[in-house]
Tab-separated table of C-alpha atoms in Angstrom:
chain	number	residue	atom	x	y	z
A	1	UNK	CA	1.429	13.046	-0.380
A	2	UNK	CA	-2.340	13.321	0.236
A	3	UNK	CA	-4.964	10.183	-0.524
A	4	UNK	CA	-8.551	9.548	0.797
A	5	UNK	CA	-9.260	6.599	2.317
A	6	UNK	CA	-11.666	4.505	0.041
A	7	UNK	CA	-14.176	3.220	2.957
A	8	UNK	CA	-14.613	6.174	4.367
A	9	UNK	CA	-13.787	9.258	2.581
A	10	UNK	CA	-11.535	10.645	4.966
A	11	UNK	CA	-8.127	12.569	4.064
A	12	UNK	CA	-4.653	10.983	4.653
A	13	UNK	CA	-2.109	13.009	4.702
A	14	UNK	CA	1.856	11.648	4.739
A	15	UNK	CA	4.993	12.903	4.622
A	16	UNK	CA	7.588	10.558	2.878
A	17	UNK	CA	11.749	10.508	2.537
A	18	UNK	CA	13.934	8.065	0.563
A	19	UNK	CA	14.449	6.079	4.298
A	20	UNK	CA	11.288	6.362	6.346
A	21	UNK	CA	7.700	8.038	6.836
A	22	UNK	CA	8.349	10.821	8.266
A	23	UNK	CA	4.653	11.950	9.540
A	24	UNK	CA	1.204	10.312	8.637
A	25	UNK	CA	-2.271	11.826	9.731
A	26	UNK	CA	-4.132	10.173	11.110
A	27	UNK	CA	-1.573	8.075	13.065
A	28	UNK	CA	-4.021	5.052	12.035
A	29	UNK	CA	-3.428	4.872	8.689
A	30	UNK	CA	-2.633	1.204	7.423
A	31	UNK	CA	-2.666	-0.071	3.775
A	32	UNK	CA	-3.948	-2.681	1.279
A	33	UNK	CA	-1.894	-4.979	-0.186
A	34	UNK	CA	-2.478	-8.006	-2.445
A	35	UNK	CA	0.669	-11.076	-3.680
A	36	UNK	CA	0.966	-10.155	-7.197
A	37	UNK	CA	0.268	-11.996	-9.942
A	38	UNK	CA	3.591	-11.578	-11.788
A	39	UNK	CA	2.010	-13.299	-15.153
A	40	UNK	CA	-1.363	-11.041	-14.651
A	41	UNK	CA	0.681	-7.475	-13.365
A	42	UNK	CA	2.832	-8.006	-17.157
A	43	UNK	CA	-0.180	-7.945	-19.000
A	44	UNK	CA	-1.871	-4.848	-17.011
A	45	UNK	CA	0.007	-3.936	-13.559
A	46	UNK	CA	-2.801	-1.099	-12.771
A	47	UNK	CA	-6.050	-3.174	-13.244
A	48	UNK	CA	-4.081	-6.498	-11.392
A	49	UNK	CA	-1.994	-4.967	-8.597
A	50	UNK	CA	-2.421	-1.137	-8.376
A	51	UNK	CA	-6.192	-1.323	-7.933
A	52	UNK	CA	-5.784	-3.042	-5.055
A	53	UNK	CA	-3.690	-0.870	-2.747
A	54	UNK	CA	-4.781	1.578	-0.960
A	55	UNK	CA	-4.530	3.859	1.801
A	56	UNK	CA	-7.014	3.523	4.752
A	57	UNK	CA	-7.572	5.947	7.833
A	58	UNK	CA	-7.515	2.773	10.370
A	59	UNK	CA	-7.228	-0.681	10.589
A	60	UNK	CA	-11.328	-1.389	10.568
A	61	UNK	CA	-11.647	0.445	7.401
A	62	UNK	CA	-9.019	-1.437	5.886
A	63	UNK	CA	-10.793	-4.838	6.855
A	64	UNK	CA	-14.219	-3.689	5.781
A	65	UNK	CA	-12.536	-3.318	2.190
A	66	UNK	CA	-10.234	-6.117	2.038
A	67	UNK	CA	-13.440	-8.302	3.074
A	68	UNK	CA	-14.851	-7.788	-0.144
A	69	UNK	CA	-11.654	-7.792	-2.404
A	70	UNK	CA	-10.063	-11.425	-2.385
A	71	UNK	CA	-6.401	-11.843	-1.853
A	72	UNK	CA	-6.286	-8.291	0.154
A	73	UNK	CA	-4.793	-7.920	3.558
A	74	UNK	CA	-3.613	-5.327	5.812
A	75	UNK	CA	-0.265	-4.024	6.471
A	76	UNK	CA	1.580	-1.128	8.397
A	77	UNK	CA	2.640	1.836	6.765
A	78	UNK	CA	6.092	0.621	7.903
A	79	UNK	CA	5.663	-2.922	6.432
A	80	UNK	CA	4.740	-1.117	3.005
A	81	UNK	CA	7.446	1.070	3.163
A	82	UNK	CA	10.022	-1.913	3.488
A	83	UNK	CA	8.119	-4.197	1.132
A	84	UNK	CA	8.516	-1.647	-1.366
A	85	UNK	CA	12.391	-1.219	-0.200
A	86	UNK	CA	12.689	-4.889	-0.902
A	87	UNK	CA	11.339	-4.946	-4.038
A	88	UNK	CA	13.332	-1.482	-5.003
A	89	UNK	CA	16.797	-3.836	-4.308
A	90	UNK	CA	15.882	-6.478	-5.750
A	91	UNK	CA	14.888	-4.472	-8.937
A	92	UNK	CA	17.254	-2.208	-9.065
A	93	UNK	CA	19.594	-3.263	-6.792
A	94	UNK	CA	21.045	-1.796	-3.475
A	95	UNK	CA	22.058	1.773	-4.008
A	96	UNK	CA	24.731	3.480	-2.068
């Protein structure tokens, strides 16, 4: 999977399986995240949730960003990866 980081323009490059993150350059990359509206994602989950997580190349990027986009914070790569485990189970349930 490749992204750009959004503060600085940089490339991310990762490497993802069905159980873990198997490489990530550079080793600094961290991620966006914003608490979901539930009511506002129904209506339009791109403009109120999607738009709002991102891939950055380090942590100070990711606060210069989330500084200026309210309810934004920054997480691991491995704290995304089980948050979207999580929600996977709940949604779908656990899968053998």
């Amino acid at each position: 999977m490749s992204s750009v980081c959004p503060q600085t323009g940089e490339p991310i490059e990762l490497v993802v399986s069905p159980s873990s993150v198997e490489q990530v350059q550079p080793d600094s990359t961290v991620l966006s995240m914003l608490l979901p509206d539930v009511e506002a994602c129904r209506q339009d989950v791109v403009s109120n949730f999607c738009h709002f997580v991102y891939f950055f190349k380090d942590r100070q990027a990711a606060l210069k960003w989330t500084a200026t986009h309210p309810g934004t914070q920054v997480i691991t790569i491995d704290q995304g990866l089980e948050l979207g485990r999580m929600k996977n189970e709940w949604q779908f349930g656990e899968v053998s």
